PDB file of C-alpha atoms in Angstrom:
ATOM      1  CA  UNK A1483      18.063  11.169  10.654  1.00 46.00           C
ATOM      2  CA  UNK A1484      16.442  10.757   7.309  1.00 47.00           C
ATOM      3  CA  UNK A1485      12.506  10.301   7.040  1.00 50.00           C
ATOM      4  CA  UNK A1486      11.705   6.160   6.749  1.00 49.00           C
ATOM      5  CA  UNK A1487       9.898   5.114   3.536  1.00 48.00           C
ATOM      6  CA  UNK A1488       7.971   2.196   3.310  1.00 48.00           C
ATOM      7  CA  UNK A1489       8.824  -0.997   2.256  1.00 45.00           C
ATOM      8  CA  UNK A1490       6.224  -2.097  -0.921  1.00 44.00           C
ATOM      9  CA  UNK A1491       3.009  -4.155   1.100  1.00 45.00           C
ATOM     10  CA  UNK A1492       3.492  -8.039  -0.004  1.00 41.00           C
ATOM     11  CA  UNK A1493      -0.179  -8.177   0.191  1.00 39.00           C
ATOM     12  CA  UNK A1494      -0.945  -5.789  -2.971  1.00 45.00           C
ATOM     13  CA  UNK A1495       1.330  -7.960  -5.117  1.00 41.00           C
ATOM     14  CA  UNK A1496       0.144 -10.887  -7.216  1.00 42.00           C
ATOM     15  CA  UNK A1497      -2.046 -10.886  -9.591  1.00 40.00           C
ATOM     16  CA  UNK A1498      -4.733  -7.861  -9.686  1.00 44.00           C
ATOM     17  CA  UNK A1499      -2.822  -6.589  -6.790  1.00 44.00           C
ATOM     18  CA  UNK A1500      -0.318  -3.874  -8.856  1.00 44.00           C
ATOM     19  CA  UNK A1501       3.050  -5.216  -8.054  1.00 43.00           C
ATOM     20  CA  UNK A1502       5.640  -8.049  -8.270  1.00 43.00           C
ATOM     21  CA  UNK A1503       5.401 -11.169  -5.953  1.00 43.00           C
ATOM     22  CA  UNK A1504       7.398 -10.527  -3.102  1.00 45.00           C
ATOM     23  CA  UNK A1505       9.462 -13.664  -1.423  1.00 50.00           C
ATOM     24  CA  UNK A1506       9.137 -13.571   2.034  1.00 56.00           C
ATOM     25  CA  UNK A1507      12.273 -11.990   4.022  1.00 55.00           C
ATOM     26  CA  UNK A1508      15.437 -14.196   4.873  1.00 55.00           C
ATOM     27  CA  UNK A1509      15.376 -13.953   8.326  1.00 60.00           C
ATOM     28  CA  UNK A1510      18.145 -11.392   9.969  1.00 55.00           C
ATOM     29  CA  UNK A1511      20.225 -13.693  12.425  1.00 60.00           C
ATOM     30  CA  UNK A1512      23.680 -11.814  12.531  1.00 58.00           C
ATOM     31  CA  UNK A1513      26.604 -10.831  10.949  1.00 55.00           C
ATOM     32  CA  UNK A1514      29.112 -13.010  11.483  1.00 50.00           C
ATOM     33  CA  UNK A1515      31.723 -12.177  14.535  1.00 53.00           C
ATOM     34  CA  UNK A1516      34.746 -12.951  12.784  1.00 54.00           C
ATOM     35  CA  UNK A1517      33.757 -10.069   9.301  1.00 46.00           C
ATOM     36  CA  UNK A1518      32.289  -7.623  10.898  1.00 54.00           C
ATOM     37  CA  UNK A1519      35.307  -5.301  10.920  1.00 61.00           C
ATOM     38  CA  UNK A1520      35.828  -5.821   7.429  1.00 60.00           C
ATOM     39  CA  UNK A1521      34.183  -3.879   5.011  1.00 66.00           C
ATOM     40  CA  UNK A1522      35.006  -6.917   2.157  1.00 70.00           C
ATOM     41  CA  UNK A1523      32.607  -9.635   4.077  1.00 78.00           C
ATOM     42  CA  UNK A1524      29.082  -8.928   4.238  1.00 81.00           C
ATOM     43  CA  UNK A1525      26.861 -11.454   4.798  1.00 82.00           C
ATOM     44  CA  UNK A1526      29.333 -13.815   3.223  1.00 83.00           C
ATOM     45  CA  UNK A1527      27.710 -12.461  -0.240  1.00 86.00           C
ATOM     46  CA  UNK A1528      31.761 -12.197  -1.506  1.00 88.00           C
ATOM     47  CA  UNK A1529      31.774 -15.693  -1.183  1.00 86.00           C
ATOM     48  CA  UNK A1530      28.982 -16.511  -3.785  1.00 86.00           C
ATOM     49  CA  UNK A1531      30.286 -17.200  -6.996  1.00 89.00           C
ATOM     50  CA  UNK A1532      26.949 -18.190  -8.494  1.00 90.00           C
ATOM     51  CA  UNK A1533      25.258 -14.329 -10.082  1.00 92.00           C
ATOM     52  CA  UNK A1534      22.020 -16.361  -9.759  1.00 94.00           C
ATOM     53  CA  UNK A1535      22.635 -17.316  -5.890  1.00 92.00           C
ATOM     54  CA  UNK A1536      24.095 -14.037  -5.371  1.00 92.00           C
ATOM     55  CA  UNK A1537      20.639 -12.014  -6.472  1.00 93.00           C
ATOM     56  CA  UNK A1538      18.844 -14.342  -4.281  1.00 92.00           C
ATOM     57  CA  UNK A1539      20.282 -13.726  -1.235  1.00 90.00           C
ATOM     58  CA  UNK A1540      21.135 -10.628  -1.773  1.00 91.00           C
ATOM     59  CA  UNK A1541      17.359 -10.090  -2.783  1.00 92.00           C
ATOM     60  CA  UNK A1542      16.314 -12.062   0.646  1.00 91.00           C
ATOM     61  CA  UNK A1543      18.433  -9.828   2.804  1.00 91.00           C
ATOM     62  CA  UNK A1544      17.044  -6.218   0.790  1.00 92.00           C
ATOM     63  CA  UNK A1545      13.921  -7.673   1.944  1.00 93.00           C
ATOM     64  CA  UNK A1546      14.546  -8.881   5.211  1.00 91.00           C
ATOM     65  CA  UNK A1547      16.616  -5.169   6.038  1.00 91.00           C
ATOM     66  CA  UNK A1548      13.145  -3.463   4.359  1.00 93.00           C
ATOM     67  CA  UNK A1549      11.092  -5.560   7.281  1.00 93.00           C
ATOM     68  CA  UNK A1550      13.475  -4.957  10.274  1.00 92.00           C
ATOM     69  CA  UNK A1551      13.557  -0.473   9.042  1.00 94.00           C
ATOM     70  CA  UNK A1552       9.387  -0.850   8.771  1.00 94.00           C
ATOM     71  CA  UNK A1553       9.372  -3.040  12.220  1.00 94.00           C
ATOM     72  CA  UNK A1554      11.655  -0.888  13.894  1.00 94.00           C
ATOM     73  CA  UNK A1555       9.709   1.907  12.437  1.00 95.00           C
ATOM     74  CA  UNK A1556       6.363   1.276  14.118  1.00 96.00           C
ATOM     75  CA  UNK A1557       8.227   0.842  17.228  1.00 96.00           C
ATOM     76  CA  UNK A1558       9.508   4.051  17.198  1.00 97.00           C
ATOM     77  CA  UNK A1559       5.804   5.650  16.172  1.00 97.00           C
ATOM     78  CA  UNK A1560       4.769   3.757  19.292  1.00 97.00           C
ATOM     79  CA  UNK A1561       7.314   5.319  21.960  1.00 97.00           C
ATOM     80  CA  UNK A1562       6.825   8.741  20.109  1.00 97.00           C
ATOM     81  CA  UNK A1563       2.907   8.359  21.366  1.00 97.00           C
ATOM     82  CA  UNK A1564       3.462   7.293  24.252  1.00 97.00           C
ATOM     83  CA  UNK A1565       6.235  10.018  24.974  1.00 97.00           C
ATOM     84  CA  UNK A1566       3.486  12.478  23.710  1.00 97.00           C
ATOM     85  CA  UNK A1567       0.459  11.045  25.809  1.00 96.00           C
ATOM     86  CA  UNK A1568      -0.896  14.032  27.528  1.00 94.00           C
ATOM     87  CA  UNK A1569      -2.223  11.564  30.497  1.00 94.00           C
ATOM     88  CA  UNK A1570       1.614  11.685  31.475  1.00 94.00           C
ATOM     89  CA  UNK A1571       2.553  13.909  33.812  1.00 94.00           C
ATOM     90  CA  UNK A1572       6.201  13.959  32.043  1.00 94.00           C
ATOM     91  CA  UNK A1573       5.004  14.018  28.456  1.00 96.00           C
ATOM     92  CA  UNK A1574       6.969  15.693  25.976  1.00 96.00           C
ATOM     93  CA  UNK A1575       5.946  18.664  23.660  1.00 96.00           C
ATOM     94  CA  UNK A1576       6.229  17.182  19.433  1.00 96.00           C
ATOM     95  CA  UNK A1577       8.926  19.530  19.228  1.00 97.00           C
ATOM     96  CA  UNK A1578      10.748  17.813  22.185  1.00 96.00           C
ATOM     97  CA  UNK A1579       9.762  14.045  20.297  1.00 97.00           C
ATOM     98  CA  UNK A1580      10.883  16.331  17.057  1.00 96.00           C
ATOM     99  CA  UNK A1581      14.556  17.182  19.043  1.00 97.00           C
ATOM    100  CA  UNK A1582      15.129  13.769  20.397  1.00 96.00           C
ATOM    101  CA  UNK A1583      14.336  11.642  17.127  1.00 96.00           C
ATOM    102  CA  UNK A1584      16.005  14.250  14.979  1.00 95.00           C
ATOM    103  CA  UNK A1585      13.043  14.556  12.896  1.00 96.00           C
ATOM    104  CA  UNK A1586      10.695  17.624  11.150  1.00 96.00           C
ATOM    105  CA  UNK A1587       8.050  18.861  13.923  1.00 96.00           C
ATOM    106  CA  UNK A1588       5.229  17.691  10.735  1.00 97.00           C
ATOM    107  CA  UNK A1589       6.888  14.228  10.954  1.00 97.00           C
ATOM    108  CA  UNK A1590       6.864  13.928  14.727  1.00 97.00           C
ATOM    109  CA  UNK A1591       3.364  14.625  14.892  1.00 97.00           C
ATOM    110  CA  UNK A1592       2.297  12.105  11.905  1.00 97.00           C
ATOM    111  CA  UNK A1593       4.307   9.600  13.746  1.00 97.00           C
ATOM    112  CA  UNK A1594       2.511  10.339  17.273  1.00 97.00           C
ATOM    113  CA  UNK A1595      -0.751  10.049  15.252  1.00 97.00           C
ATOM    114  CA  UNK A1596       0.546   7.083  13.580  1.00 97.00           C
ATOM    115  CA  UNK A1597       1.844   5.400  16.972  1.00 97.00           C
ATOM    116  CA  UNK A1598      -1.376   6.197  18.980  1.00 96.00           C
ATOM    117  CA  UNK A1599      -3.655   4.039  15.776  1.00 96.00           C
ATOM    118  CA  UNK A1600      -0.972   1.024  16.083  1.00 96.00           C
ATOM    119  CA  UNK A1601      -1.478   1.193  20.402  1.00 95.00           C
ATOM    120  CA  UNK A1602      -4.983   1.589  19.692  1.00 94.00           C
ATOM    121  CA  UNK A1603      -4.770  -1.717  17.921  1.00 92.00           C
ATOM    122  CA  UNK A1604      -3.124  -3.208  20.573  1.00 87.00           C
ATOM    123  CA  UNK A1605      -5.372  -2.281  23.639  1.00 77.00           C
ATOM    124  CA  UNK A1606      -8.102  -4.596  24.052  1.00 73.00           C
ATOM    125  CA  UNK A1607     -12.006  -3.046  24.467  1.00 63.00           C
TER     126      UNK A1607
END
């Protein structure tokens, strides 16, 4: 599984803040039942004729997919701490977290790190 890169931070675009202004994410509802086994439909983008439409929603759903990968990323830091938590009696080793995400031993280990700062932020004092 290839190493997740970040999606660009809405909140250092603008002005002053070093990037372009960011739309907020088209929400990720589902791909329609009746498509899904063909690889023609997506999204029902074939079906805008519009180039103008087309970039927009196209744009929404980059960003929207870039949201859900960071989302699902933090979740995964998350379970990788709390797989490594030495308080559990059944922890697993970084190399084991490594194995089972299919991911470098460095990487599993930033990730742990990474997942223990967001539970941190989580847990009330």
């Amino acid at each position: 599984m290839p190493e997740p890169h970040a999606a660009p931070d809405p909140r250092d675009a603008g002005p002053g803040g070093g990037g372009p202004r960011f739309r907020r994410p088209a929400p990720l509802l589902f791909e329609p039942a009746e498509t899904t086994g063909d690889e023609e439909h997506f999204f029902d983008l074939e079906s805008l004729e519009d180039p103008r439409e087309l970039l927009d929603r196209s744009t929404e759903l980059t960003l929207a997919f870039r949201a859900a990968a960071d989302r699902a990323m933090e979740f995964q830091a998350m379970a990788a701490a709390q797989l490594a938590d030495p308080r559990r009696f059944d922890r697993l080793s970084e190399d084991a977290v490594a194995e089972r995400a299919e991911w470098t031993v460095d990487y599993a280990r930033r990730m742990i790190d990474f997942g223990r700062e967001l539970l941190a932020e989580r847990t009330p004092e």
